[in-house]
mmCIF file of C-alpha atoms in Angstrom:
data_model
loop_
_atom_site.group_PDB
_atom_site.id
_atom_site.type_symbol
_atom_site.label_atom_id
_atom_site.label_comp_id
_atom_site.label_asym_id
_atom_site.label_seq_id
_atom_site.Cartn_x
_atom_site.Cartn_y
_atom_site.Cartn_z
ATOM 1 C CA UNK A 1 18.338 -120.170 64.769
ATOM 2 C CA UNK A 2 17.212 -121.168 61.851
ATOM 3 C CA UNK A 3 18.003 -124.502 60.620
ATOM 4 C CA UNK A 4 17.264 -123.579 56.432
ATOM 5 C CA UNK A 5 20.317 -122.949 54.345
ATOM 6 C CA UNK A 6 20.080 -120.381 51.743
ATOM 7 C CA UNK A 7 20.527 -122.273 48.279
ATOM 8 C CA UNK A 8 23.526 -121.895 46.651
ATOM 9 C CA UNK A 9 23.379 -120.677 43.231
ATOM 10 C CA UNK A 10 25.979 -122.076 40.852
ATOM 11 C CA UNK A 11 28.569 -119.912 39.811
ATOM 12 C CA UNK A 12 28.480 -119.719 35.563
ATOM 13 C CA UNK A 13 30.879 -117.287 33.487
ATOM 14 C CA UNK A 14 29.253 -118.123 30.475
ATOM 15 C CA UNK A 15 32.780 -119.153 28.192
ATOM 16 C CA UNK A 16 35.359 -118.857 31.019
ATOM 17 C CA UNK A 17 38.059 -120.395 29.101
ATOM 18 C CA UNK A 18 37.617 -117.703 26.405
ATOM 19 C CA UNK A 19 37.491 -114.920 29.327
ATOM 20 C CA UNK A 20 40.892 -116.855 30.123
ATOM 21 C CA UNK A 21 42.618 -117.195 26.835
ATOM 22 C CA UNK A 22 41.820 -113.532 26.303
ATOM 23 C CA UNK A 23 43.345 -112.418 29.243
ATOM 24 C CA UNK A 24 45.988 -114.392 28.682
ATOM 25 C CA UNK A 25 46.727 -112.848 25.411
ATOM 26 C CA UNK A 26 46.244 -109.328 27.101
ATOM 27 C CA UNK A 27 48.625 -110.098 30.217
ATOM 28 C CA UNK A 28 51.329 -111.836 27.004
ATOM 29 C CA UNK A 29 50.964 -108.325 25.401
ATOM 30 C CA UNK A 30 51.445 -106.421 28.210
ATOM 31 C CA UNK A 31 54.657 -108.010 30.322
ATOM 32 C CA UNK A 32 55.271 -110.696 27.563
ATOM 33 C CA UNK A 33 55.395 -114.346 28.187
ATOM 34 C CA UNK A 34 57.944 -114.982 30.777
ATOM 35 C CA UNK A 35 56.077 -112.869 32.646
ATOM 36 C CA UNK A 36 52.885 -114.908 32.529
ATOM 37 C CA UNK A 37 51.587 -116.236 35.609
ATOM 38 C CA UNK A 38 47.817 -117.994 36.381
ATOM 39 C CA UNK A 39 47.098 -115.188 38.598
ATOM 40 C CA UNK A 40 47.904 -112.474 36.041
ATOM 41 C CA UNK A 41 45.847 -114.549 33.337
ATOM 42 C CA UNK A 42 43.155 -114.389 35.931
ATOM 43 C CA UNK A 43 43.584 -110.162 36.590
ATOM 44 C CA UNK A 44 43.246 -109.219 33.159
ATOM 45 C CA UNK A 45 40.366 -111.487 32.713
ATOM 46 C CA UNK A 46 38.850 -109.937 35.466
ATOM 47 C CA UNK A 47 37.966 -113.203 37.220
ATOM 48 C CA UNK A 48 39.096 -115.085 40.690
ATOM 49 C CA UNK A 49 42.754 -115.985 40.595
ATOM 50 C CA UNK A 50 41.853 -119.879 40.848
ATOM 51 C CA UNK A 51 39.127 -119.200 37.553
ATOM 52 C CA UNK A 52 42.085 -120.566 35.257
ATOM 53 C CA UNK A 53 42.846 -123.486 36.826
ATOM 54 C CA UNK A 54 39.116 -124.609 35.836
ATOM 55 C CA UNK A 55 40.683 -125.058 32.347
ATOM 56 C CA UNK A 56 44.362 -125.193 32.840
ATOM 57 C CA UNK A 57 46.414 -126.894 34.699
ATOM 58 C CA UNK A 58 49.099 -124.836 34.563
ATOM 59 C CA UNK A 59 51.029 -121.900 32.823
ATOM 60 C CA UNK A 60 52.201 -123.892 30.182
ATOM 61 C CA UNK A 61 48.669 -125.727 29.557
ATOM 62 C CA UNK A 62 47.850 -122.007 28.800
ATOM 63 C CA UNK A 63 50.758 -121.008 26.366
ATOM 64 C CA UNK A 64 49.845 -124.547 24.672
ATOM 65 C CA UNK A 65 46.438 -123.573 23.894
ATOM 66 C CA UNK A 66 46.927 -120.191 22.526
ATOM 67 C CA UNK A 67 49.618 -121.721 20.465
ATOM 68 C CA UNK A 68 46.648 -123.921 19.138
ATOM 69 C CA UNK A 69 44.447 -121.739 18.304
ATOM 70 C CA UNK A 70 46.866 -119.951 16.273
ATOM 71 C CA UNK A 71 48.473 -122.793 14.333
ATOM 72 C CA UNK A 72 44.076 -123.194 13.849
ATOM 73 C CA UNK A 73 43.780 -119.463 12.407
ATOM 74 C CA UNK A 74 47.074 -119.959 10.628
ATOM 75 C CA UNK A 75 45.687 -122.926 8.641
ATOM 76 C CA UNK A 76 42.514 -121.458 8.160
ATOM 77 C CA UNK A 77 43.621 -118.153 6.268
ATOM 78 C CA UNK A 78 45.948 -120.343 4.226
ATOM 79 C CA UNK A 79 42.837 -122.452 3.113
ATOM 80 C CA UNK A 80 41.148 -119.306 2.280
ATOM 81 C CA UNK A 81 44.245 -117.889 0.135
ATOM 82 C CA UNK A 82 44.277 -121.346 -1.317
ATOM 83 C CA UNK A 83 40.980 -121.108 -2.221
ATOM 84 C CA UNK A 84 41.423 -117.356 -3.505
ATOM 85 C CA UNK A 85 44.045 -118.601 -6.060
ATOM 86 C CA UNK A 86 42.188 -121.408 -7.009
ATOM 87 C CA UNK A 87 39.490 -119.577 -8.128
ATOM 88 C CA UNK A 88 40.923 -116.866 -10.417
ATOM 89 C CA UNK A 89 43.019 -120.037 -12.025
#
């Protein structure tokens, strides 16, 4: 027997808590939010069902992020109309 381990390479998604938001969104769209569960998040982002937890605690951790990032994209076009408005004045 040998007595050598193979080397374990470390596991990398490359933005895994974009891959999860995403499929969050997706699952959201498809069975709505009541419906939402970790392991559906982790289905339609096509990762392992415990992937999510790497970034959210839980279901609601989820829900509070997207929420985020819309209040962020919200605020953002509204700075740009702003801006629009304040340049034909």
């Amino acid at each position: 027997m040998s007595t050598q381990r193979r080397a374990k390479r470390p596991y990398h998604h490359g933005d895994l808590r974009r891959a999860v938001l995403d499929g969050a969104l997706e699952a959201i769209e498809t069975s709505g939010p009541a419906a939402l569960s970790l392991r559906e998040v982790a289905r339609h982002a096509r990762r392992p069902h415990a992937a999510p937890a790497h970034h959210f605690r839980d279901k609601p951790g989820v829900l509070t992020a997207i929420a985020a990032e819309g209040f962020t994209l919200i605020a953002d076009e509204m700075r740009a109309a702003v801006s629009n408005n304040r340049e034909r004045d």
